[in-house]
C-alpha positions as YAML, in Angstrom:
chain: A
units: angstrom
residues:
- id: 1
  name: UNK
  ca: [89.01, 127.81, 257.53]
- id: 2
  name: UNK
  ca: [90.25, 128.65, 254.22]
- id: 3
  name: UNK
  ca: [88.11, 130.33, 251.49]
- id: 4
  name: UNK
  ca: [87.61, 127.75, 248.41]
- id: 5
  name: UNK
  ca: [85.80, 128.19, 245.38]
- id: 6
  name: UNK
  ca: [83.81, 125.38, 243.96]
- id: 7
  name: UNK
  ca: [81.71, 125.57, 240.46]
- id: 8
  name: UNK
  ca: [78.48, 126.26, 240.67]
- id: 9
  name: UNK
  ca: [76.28, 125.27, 238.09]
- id: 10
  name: UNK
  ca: [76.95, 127.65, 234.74]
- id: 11
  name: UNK
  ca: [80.73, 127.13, 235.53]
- id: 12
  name: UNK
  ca: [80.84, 130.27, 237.56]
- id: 13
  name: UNK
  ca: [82.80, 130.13, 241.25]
- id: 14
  name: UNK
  ca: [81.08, 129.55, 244.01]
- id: 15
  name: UNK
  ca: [82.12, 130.87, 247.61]
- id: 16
  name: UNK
  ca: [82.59, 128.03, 250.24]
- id: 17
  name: UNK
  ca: [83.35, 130.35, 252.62]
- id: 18
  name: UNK
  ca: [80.70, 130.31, 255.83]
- id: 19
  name: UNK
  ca: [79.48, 133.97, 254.79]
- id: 20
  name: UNK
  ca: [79.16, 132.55, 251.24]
- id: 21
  name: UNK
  ca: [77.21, 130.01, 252.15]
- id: 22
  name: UNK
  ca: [74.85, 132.12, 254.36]
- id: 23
  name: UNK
  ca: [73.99, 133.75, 251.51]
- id: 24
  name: UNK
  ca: [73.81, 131.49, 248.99]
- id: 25
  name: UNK
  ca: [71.33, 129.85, 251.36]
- id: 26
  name: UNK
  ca: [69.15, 132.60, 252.72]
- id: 27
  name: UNK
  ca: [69.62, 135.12, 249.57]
- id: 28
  name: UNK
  ca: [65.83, 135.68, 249.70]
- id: 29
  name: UNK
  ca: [65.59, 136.21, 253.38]
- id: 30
  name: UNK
  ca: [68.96, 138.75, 252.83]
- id: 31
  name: UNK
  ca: [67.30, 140.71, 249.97]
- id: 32
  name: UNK
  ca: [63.82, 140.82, 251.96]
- id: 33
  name: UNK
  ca: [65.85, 142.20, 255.07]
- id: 34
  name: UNK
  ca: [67.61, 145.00, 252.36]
- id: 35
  name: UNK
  ca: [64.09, 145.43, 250.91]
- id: 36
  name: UNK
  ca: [62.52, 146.07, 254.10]
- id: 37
  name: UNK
  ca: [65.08, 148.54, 255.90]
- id: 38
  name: UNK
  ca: [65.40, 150.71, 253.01]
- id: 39
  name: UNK
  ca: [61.40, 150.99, 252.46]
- id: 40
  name: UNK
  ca: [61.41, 152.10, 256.14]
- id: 41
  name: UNK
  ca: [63.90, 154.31, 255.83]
- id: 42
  name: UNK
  ca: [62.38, 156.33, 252.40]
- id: 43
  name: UNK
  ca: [59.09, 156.00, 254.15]
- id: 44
  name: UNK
  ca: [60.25, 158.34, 256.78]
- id: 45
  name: UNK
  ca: [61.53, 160.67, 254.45]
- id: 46
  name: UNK
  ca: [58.34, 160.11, 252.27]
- id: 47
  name: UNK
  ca: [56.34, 161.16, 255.55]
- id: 48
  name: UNK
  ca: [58.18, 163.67, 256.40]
- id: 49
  name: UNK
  ca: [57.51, 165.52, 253.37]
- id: 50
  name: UNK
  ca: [54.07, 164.11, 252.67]
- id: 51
  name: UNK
  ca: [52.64, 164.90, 256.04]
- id: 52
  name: UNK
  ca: [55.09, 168.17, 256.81]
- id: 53
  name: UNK
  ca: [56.08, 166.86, 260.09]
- id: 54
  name: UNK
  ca: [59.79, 166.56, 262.28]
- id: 55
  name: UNK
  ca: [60.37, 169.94, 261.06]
- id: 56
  name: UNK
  ca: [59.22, 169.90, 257.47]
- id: 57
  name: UNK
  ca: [59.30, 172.14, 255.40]
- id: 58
  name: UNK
  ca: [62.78, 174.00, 256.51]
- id: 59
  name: UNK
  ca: [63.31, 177.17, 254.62]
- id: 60
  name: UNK
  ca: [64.09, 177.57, 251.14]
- id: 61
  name: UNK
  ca: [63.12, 173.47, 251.03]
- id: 62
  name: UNK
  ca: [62.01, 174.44, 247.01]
- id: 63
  name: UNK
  ca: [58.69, 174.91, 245.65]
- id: 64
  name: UNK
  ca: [55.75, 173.21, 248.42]
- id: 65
  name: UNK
  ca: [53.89, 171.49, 246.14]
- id: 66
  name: UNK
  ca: [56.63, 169.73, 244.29]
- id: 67
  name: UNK
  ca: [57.98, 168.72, 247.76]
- id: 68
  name: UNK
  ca: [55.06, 167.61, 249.28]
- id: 69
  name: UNK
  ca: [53.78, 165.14, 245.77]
- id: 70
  name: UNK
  ca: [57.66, 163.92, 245.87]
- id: 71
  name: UNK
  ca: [56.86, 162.85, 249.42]
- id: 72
  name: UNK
  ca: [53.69, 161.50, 248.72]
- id: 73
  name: UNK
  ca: [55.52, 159.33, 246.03]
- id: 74
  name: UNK
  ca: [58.24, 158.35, 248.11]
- id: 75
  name: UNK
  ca: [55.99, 157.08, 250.98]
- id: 76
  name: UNK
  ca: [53.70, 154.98, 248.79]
- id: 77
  name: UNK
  ca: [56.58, 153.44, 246.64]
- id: 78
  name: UNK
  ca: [58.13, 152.63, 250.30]
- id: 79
  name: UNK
  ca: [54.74, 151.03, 250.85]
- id: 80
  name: UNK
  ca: [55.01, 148.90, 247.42]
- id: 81
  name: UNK
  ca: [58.44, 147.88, 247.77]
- id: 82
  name: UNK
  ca: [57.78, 146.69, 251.19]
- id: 83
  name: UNK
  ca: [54.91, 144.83, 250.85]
- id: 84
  name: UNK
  ca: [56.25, 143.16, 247.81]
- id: 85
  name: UNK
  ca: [52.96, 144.49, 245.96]
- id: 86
  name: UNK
  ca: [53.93, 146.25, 242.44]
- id: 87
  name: UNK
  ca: [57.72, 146.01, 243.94]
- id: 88
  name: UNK
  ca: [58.91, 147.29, 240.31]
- id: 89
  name: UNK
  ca: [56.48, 150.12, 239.77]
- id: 90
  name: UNK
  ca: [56.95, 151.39, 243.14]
- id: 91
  name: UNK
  ca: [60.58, 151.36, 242.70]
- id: 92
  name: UNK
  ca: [60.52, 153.10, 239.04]
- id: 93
  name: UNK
  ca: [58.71, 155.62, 240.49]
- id: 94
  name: UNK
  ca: [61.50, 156.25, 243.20]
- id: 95
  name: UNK
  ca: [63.90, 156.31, 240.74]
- id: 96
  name: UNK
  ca: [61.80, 159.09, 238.79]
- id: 97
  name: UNK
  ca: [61.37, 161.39, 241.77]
- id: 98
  name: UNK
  ca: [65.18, 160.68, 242.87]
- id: 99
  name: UNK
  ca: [66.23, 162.08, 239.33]
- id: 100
  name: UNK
  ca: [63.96, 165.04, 239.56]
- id: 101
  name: UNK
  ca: [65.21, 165.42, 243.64]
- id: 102
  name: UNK
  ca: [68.63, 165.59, 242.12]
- id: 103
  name: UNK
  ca: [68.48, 168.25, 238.98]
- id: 104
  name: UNK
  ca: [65.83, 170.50, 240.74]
- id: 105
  name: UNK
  ca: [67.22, 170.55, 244.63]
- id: 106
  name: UNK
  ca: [70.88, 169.39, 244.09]
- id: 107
  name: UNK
  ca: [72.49, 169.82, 240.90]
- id: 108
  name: UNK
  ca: [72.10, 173.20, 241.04]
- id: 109
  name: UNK
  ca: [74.44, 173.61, 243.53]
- id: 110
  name: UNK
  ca: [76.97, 172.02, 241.17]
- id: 111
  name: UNK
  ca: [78.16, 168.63, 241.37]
- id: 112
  name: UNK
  ca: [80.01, 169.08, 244.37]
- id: 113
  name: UNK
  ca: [80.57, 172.74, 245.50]
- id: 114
  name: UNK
  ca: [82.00, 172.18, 248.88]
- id: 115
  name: UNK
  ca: [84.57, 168.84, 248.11]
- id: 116
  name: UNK
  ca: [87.52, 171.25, 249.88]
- id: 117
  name: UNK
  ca: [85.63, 173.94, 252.35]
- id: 118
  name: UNK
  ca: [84.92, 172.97, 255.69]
- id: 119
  name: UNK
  ca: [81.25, 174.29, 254.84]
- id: 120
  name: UNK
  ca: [80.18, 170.43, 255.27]
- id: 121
  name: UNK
  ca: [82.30, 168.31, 252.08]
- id: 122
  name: UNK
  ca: [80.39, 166.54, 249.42]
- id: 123
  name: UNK
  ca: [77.43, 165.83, 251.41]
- id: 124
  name: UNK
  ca: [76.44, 169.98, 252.10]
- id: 125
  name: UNK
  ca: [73.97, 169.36, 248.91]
- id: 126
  name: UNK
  ca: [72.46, 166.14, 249.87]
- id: 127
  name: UNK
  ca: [72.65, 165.14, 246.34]
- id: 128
  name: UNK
  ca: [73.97, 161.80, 246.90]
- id: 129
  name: UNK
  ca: [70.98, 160.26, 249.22]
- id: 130
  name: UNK
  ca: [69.05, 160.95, 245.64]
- id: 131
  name: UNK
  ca: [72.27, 159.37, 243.73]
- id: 132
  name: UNK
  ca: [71.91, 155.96, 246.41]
- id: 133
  name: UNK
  ca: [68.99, 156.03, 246.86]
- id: 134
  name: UNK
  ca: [68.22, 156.21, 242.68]
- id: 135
  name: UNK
  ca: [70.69, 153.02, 242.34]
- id: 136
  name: UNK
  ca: [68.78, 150.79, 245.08]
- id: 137
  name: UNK
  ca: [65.63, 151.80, 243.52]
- id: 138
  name: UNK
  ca: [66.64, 150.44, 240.43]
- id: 139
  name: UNK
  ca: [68.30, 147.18, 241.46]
- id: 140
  name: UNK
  ca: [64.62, 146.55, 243.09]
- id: 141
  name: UNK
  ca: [63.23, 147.42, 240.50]
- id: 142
  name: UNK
  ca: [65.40, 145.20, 238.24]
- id: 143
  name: UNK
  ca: [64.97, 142.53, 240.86]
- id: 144
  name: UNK
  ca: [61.19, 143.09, 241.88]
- id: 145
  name: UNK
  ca: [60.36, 141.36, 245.10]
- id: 146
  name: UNK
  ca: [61.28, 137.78, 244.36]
- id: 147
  name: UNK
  ca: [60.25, 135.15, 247.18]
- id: 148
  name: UNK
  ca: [58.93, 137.54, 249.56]
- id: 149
  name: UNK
  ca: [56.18, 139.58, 248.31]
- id: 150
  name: UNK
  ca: [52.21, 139.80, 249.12]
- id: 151
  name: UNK
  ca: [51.55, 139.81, 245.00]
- id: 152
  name: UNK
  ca: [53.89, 136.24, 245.06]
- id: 153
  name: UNK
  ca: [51.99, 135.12, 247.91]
- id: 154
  name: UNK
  ca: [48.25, 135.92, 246.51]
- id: 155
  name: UNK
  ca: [48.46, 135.66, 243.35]
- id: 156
  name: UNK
  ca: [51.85, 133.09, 242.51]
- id: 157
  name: UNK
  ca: [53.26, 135.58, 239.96]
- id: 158
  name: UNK
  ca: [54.69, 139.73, 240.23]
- id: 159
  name: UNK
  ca: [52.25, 141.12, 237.98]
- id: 160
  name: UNK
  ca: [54.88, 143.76, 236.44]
...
């Protein structure tokens, strides 16, 4: 079957396509499902951190007590954007820590000190989980927790 494009309302294209019109159907249910795996997977590193288990803290990790509030942060913000309760606080609050994450753990390794060595490429720092994981963060935070959300549900509104 051939990909068309119809106008939607606004006069903008519309993909007829069968993906397309999964998600133009269930684009809730998809952004609850992108929601939910990526809370789950900052919650783990949030716990990791927070609760200094799974090997936590490996040597030369940075300064403990930075480390273990940037945990704390990350787990509870996991726990907001899940739950759809204070989706966009939770996620500003990622963002914050993945900024700080970045300049104090990664940047000052450079941008990208190993792109040509075979010490480990781009990803030796880690610096770019915090660069990802800042983005998502933000588009949820932009986004907040639309349909799906324990505030929506309770209360009928996202109070931020």
């Amino acid at each position: 079957m051939a990909t068309t494009n119809a106008q939607a309302p606004g006069g903008a294209a519309q993909d007829t396509s069968l993906f397309g019109r999964l998600f133009l159907r269930y684009t809730d249910e998809f952004y609850l499902l992108f929601r939910l795996i990526f809370a789950f997977i900052v919650s783990l590193h949030g716990a990791q951190k927070a609760f200094q288990m799974w090997g936590f803290p490996p040597p030369g990790s940075g300064p403990p007590g930075i480390v273990y509030v940037a945990g704390w942060i990350e787990f509870i913000s996991a726990l907001l954007i899940a739950s759809g309760v204070l989706t966009r606080l939770g996620a500003g609050a990622l963002c914050v820590t993945m900024v700080i994450a970045y300049f104090m753990m990664h940047f000052p390794n450079g941008i990208a000190p190993h792109i040509f060595p075979a010490e480990g490429g781009f990803t030796a720092t880690g610096g770019e989980v915090s660069i990802l994981w800042f983005a998502i963060a933000g588009i949820i935070g932009i986004m907040g927790s639309r349909k799906y959300g324990l505030e929506r549900l309770i209360l009928k509104k996202e109070l931020l």
